[in-house]
Coordinates of C-alpha atoms and ligand atoms in Angstrom, one line a residue:
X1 CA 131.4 -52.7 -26.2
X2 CA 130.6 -55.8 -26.8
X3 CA 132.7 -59.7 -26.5
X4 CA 132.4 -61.0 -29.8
X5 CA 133.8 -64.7 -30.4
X6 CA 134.0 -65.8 -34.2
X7 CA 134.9 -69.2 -35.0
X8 CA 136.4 -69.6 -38.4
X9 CA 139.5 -67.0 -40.1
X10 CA 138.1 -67.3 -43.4
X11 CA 136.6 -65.0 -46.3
X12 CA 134.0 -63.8 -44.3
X13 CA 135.3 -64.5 -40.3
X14 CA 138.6 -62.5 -40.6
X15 CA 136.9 -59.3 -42.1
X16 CA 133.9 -59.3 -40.0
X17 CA 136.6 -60.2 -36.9
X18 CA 137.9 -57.3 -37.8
X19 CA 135.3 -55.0 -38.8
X20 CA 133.6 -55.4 -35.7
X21 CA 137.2 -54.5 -33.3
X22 CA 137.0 -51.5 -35.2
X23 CA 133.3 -50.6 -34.4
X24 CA 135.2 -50.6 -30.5
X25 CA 134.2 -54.3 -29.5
X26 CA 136.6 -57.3 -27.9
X27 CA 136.8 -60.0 -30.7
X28 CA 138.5 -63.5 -30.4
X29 CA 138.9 -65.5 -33.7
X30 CA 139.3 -69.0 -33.5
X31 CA 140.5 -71.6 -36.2
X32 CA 141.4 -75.0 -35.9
X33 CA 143.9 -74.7 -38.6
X34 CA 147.3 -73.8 -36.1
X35 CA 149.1 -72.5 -38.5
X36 CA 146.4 -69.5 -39.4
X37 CA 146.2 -68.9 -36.3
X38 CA 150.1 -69.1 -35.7
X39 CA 150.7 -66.6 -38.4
X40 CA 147.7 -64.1 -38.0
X41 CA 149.3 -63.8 -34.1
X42 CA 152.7 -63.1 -35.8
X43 CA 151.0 -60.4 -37.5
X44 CA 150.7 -61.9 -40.5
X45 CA 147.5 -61.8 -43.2
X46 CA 146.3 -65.0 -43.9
X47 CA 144.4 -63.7 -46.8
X48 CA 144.4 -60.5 -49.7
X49 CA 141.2 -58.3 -49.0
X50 CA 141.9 -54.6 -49.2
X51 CA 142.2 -52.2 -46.7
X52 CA 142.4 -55.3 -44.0
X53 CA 145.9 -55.0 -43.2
X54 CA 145.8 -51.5 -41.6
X55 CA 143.0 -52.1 -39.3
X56 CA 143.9 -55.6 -38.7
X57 CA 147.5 -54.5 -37.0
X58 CA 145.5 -51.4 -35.5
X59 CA 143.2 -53.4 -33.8
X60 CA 145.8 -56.5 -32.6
X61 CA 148.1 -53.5 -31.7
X62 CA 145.0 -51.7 -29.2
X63 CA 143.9 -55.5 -28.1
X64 CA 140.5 -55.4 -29.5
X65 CA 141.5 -58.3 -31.8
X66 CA 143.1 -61.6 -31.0
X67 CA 143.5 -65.1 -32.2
X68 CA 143.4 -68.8 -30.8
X69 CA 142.9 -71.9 -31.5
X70 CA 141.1 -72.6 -28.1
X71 CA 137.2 -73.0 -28.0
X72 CA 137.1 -72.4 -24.8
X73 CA 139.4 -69.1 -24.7
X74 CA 137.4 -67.5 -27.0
X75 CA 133.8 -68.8 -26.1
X76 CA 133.7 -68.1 -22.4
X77 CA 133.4 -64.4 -22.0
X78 CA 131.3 -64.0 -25.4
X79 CA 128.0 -62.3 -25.5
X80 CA 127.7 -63.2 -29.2
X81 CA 129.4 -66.2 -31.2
X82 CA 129.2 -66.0 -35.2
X83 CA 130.0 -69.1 -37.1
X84 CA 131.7 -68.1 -40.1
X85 CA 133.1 -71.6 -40.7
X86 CA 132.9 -72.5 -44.3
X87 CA 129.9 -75.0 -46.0
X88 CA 131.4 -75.8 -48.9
X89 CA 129.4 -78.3 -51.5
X90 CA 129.1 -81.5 -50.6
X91 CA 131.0 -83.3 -53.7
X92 CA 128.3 -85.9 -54.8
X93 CA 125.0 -84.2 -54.1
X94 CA 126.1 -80.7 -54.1
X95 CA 123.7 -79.2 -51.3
X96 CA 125.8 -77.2 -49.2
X97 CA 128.2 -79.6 -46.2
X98 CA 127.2 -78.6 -42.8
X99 CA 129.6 -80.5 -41.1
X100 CA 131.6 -77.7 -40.1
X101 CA 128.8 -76.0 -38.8
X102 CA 127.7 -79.1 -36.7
X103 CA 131.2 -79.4 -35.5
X104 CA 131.4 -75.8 -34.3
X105 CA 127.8 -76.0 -32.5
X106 CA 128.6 -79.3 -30.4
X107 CA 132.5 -77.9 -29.6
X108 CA 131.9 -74.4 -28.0
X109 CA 128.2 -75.8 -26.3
X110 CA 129.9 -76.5 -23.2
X111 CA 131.9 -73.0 -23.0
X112 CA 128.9 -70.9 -23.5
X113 CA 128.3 -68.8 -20.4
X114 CA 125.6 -66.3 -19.1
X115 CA 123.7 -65.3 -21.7
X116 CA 124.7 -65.6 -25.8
X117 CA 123.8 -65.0 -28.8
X118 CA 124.7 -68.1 -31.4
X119 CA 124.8 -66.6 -34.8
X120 CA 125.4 -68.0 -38.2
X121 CA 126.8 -65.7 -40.5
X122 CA 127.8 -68.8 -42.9
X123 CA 125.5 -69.2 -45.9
X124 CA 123.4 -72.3 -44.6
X125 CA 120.1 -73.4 -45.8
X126 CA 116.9 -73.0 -44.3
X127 CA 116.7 -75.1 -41.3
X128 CA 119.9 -74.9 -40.9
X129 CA 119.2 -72.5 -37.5
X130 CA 116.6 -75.2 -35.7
X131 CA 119.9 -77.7 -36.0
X132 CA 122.4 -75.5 -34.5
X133 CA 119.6 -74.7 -31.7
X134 CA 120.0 -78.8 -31.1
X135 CA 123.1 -79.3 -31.2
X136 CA 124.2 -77.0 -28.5
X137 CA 120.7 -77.9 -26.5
X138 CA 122.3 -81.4 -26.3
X139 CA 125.7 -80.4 -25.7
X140 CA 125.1 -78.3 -22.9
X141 CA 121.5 -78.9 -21.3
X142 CA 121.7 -75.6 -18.9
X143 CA 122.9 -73.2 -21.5
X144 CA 121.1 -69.8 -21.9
X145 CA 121.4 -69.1 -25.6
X146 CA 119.5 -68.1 -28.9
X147 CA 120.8 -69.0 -32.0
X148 CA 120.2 -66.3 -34.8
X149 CA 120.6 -66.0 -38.5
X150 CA 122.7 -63.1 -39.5
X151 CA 123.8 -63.5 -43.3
X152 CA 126.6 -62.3 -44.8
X153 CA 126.9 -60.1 -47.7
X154 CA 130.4 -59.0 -48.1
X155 CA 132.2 -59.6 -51.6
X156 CA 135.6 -60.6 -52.0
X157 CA 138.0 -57.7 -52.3
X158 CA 135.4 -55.5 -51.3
X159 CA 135.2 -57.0 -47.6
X160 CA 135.8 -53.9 -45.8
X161 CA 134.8 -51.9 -47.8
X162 CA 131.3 -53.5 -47.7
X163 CA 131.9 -54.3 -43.5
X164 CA 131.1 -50.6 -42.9
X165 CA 128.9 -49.7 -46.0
X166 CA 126.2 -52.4 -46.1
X167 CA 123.2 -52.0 -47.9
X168 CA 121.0 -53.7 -44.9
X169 CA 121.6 -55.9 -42.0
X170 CA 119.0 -58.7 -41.9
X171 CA 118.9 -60.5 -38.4
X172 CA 117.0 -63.6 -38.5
X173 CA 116.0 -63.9 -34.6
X174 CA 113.2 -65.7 -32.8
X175 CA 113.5 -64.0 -29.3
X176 CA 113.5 -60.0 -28.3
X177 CA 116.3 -60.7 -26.4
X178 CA 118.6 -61.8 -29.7
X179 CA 117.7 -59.3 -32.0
X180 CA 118.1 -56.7 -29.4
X181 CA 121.4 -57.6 -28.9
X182 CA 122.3 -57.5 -32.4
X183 CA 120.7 -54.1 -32.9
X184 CA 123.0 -53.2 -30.0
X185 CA 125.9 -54.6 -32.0
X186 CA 125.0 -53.0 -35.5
X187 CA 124.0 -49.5 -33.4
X188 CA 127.1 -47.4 -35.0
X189 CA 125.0 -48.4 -38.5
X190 CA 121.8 -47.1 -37.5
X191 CA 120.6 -44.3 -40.1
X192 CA 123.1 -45.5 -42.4
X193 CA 121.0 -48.6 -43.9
X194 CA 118.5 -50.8 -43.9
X195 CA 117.7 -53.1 -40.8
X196 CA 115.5 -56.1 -41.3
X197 CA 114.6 -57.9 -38.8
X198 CA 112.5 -61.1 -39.9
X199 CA 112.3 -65.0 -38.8
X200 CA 114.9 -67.2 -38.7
X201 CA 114.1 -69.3 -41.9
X202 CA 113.0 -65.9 -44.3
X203 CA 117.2 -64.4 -43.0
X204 CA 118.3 -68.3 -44.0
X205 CA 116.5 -67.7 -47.1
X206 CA 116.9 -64.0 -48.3
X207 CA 120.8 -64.7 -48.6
X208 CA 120.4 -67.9 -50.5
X209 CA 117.7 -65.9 -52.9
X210 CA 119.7 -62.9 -53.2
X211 CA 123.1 -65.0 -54.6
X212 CA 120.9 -67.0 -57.2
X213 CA 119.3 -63.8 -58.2
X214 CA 122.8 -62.0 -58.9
X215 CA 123.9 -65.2 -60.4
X216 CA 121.0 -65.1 -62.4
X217 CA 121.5 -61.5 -63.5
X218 CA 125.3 -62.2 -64.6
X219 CA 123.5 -65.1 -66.4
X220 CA 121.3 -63.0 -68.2
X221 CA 123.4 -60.0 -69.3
X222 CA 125.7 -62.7 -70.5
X223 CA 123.3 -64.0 -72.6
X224 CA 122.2 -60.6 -73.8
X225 CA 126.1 -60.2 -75.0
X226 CA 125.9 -63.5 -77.1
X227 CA 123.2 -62.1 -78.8
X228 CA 124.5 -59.2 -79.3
X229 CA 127.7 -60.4 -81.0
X230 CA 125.4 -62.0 -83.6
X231 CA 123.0 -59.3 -84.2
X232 CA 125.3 -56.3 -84.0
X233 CA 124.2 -54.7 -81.1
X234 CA 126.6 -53.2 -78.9
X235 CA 126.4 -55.0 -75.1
X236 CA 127.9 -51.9 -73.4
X237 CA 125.6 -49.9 -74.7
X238 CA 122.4 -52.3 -74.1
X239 CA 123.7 -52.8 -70.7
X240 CA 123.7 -49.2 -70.3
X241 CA 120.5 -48.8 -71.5
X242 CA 118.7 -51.4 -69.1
X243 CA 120.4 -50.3 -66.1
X244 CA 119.5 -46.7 -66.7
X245 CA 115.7 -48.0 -65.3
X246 CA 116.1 -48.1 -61.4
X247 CA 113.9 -51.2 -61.6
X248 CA 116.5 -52.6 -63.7
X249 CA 119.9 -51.0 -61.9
X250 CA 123.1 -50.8 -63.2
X251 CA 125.3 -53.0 -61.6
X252 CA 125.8 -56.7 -62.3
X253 CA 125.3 -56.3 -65.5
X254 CA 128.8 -56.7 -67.1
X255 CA 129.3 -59.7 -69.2
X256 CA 132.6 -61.9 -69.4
X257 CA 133.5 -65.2 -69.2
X258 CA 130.9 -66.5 -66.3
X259 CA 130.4 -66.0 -63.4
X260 CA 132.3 -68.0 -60.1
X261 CA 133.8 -67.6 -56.8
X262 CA 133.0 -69.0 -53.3
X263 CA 129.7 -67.8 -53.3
X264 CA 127.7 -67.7 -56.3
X265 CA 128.2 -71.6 -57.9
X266 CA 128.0 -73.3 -54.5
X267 CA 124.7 -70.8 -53.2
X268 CA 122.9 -71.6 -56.7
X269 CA 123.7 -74.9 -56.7
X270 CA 122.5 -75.6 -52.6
X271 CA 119.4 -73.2 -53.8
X272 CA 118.4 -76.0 -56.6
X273 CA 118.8 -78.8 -54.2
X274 CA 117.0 -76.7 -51.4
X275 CA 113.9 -76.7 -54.2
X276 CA 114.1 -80.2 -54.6
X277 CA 114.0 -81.1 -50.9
X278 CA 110.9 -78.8 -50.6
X279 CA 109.3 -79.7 -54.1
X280 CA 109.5 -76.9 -55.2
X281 CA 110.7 -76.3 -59.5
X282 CA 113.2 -74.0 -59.4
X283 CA 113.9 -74.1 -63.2
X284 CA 115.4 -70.4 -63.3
X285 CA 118.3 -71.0 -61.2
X286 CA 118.6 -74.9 -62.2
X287 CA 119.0 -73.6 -66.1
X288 CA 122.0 -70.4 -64.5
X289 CA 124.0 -73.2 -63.5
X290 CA 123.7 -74.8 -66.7
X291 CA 124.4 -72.3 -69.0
X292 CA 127.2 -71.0 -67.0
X293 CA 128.8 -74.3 -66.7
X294 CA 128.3 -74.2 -70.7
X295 CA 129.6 -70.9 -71.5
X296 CA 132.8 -71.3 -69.7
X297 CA 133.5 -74.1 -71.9
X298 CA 132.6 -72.2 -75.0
X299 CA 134.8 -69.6 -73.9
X300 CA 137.7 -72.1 -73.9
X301 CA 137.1 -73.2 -76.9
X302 CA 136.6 -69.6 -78.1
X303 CA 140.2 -69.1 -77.7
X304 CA 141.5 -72.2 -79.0
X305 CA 139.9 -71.0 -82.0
X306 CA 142.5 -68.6 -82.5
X307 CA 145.3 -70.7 -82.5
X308 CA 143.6 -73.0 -84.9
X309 CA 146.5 -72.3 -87.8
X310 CA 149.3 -72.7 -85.3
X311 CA 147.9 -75.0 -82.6
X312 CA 151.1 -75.5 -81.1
X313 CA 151.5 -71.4 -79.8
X314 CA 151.3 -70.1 -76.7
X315 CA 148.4 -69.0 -74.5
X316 CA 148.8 -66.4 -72.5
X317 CA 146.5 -66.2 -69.8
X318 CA 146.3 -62.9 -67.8
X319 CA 144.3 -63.2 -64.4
X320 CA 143.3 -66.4 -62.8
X321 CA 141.4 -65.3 -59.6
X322 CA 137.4 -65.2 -60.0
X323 CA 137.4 -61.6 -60.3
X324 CA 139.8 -58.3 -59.1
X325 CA 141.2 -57.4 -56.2
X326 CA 141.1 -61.1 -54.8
X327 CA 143.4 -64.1 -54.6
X328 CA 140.8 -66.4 -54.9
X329 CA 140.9 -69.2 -57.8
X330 CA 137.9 -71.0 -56.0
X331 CA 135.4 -71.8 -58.9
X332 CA 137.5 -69.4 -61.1
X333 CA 136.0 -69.0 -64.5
X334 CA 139.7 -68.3 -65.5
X335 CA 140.7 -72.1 -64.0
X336 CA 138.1 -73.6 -65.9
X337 CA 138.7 -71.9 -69.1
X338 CA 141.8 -73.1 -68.6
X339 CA 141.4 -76.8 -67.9
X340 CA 139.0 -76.7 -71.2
X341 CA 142.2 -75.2 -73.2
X342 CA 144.2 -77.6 -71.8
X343 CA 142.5 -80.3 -73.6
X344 CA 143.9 -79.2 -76.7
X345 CA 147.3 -77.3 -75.9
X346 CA 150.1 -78.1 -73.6
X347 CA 151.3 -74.6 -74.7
X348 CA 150.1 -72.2 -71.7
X349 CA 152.0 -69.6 -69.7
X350 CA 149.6 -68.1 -67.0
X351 CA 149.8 -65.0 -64.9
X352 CA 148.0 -63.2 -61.9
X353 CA 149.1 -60.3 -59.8
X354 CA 147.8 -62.3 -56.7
X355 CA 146.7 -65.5 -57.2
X356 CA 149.4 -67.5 -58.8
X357 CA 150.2 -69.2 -55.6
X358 CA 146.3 -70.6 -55.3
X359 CA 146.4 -71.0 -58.6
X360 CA 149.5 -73.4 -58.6
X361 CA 147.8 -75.5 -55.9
X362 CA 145.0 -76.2 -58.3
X363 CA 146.5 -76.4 -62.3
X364 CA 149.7 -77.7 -60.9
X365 CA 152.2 -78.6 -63.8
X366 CA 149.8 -78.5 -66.9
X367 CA 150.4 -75.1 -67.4
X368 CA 153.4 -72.6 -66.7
X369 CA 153.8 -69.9 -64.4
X370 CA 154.5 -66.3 -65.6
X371 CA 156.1 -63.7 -62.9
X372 CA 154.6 -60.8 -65.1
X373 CA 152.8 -59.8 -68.2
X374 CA 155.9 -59.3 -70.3
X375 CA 156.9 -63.5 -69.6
X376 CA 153.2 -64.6 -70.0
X377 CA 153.1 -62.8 -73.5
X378 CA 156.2 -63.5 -74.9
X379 CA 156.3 -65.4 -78.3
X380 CA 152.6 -65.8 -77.4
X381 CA 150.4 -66.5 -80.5
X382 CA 147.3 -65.0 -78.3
X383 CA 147.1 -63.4 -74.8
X384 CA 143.7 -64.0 -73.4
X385 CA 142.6 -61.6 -70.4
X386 CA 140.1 -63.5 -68.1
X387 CA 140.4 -61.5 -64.8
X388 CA 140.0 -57.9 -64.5
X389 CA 142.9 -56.5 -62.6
X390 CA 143.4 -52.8 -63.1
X391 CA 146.9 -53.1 -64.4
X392 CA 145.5 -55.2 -67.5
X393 CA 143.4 -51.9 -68.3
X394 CA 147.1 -49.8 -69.0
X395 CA 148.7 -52.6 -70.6
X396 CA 152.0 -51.5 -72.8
X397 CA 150.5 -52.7 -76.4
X398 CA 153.6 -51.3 -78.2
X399 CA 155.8 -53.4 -76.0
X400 CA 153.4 -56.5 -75.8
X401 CA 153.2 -56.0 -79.8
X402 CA 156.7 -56.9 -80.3
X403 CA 157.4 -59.4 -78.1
X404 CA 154.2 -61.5 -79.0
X405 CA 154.3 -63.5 -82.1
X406 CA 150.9 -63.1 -83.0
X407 CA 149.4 -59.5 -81.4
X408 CA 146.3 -61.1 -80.6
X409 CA 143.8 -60.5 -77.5
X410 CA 141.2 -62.0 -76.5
X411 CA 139.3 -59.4 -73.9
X412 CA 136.7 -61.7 -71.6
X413 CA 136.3 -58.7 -69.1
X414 CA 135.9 -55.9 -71.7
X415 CA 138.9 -54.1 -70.2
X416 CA 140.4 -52.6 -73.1
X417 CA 140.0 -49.8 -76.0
X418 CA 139.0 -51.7 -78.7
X419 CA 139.8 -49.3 -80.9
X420 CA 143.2 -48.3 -79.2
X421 CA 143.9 -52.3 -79.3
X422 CA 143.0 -52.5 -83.3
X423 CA 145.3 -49.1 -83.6
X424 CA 148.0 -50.8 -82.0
X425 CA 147.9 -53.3 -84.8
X426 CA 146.4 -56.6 -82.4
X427 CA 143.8 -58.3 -83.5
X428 CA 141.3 -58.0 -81.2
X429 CA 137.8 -59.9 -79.8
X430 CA 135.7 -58.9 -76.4
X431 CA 132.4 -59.9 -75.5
X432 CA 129.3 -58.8 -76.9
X433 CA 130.3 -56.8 -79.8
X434 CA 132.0 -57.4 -83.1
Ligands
UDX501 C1 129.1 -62.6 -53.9 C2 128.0 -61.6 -53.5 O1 128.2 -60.4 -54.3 C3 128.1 -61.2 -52.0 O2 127.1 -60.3 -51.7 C4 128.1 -62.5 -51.2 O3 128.2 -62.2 -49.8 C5 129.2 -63.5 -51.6 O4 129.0 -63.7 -53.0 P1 131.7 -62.5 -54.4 O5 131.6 -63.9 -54.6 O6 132.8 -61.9 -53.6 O7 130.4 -61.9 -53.7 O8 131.9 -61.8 -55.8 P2 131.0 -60.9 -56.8 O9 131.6 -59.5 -56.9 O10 129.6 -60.9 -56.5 O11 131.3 -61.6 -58.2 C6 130.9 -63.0 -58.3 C7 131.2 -63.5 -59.7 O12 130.4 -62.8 -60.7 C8 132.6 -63.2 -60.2 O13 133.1 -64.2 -61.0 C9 132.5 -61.9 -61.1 O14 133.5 -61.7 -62.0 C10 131.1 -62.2 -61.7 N1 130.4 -61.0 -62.2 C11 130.0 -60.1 -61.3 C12 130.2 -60.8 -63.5 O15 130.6 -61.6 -64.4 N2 129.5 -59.7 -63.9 C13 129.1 -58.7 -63.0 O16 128.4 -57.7 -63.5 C14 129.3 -58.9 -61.7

């Protein structure tokens, strides 16, 4: 068993919090936001990830798990800190805001005791590790510490699920001493994946690479689809047929409306600047943001397009998170869609299973807020899916038929039947295929 402090209750710091009380060691969280930290000790989920709940409550319940807003509580006794504090972009150039970081580093310096392992498991860019090292140096001159890169590749939704399935654990350490303890740590995974152990600045850098790659791939296939719609090839079919070579592999290679999220537009984006710092052309991943910023504006106007004869209907937007099984609207494709819509129609009803609250805090009053599908779609001249929550895949046609006053659906995840939707009498349009 091992102490395990992580500072930030976010995304990534509540999962792996607790992920790693259920591989049996002590974890304190702490946030500076009181009110987290208020709520998650009332036994309340700050966030939606599935399967959290359970173990969270399990693990509060057997005192594995606990929460504070005090540095020094949690830092103390801790043989390994994580940072899991967010870096979001910094709004004018970008490159990813390490402020948090920074802020973390010089405030738990002075609590470190005995020996401890500093490790970042925020997305930060190469360097990022040296700093840290720095800043607690010169915070606390005697401390006895290594600081470590240990990147995180958990996906929303899938947190857990990828917390105790991971394809490979990369610890970026410059001392025996760090990466042994973090062997120690990821022990119950041994045999079950990959462990790399490689310098501090390749760990910094394989995480960074390996978003704008994915990114890049979404990119692609999403390209494919385009042309595909124009030359009459079939996308699920291609996409089939690519991913069928293991080179290749099959997943990430659905199309829709773009990608987005925490991760993917704020890790390309840092990745381009990262490029320019070093001198380095990155012209792959500088044309993925491009493009995707493009095609999410296409897709907007993709859908105004059907309500060109009666541009006063109703939208109906189904799914506003930036995927399934999340409620997160950060970088949503769906939001932006939307704000490109809104340019030309005041007439939008919205709906998510999860994220309407999130969503609220972003589109505020120029759209309206639907408690279900059946309000979104009603009178609707088009209903327009742009998240793909399972329910949307079993949605009641017949019903949705007569209460729309168009049956139109436009299908950005490729969730339906086409063929059961053009039965049903809708007229229907997906991506990458007629
Ligand atoms: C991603 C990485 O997958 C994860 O390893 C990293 O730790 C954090 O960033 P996440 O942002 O949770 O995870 O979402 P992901 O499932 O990767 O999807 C990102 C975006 O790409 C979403 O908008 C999703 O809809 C889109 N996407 C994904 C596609 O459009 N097509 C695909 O085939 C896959």
């Amino acid at each position: 068993m091992m102490k395990v402090a992580i500072v930030g209750t976010g995304y990534v710091g509540l999962p792996t919090g607790v992920g790693l009380a259920e591989l049996g060691n002590k974890v304190v969280c702490v946030d500076k936001i009181e009110d987290k930290i208020n709520r998650l000790n009332r036994g309340e989920l700050t966030l939606y990830e599935d399967g959290l709940e359970e173990l969270f409550k399990k693990n509060v319940a057997a005192g594995m798990l606990s929460f504070t807003t005090d540095m020094e509580t949690a830092v103390k006794d801790a043989d390994i800190v994580m940072l899991a504090v967010g870096t979001p972009p910094h709004p004018l150039t970008k490159e990813a805001d390490l402020k948090y970081i920074y802020a973390a580093a010089a405030e738990l310096a002075p609590f470190l005791t005995g020996y401890t392992v500093v490790a970042t498991k925020s997305t930060v860019p190469v360097g990022t590790g040296d700093e840290v090292e720095e800043i607690v140096r010169k915070n606390n001159s005697k401390a006895d510490f290594d600081v470590v890169s240990l990147p995180e590749f958990l996906r929303e939704g899938f947190a857990i699920h990828d917390f105790f399935n991971p394809d490979r654990i990369v610890i970026g350490a410059e001392s025996d001493k760090a990466r042994n303890m973090l062997l120690e740590l990821y022990r119950p995974f041994a045999g079950k994946c990959e462990f790399l152990c490689v310098k501090r600045r390749s760990s910094e850098t394989i995480k960074y690479a390996s978003n704008a790659f994915l990114a890049m791939k979404i990119h692609y296939i999403n390209e494919m689809a385009d042309f595909c719609e124009k030359s009459g090839a079939d996308i699920r079919e291609v996409a089939k047929g690519m991913g069928l070579d293991s080179r290749i592999g099959k997943k990430f290679l659905n199309p829709g409306p773009g990608y987005g999220g925490s991760c993917f537009p704020k890790d390309t984006n840092a990745m381009a600047q990262m490029g320019k710092k070093y001198g380095t052309r990155l012209n792959l991943i500088e044309t993925t943001i491009a493009e995707n910023d493009a095609r999410k504006a296409r897709m907007g106007q993709r859908v105004i397009e059907t309500i060109r004869e009666h541009p006063e209907g109703k939208i109906a937007v189904l799914g506003l998170a930036f995927k399934g099984g999340t409620d997160d609207c950060r970088e949503s494709p769906a939001i932006d869609i939307i704000k490109e819509m809104i340019r030309h129609s005041r007439n939008i009803r919205v709906y998510d299973p999860k994220a309407l609250a999130n969503a609220k805090a972003i589109l505020n009053n120029t759209v309206s807020y639907a408690e279900s599908v059946e309000e979104a779609c009603k009178d609707a001249e088009v209903a327009v899916i742009l998240t793909e929550w399972e329910d949307f895949r079993h949605l009641d046609l017949a019903r949705l038929k007569k209460i729309m006053r168009c049956p139109k659906i436009v299908d950005m995840r490729n969730m339906l039947c086409g063929e059961e939707v053009v039965a049903a009498g809708f007229d229907y349009q997906c991506i990458g295929r007629k």
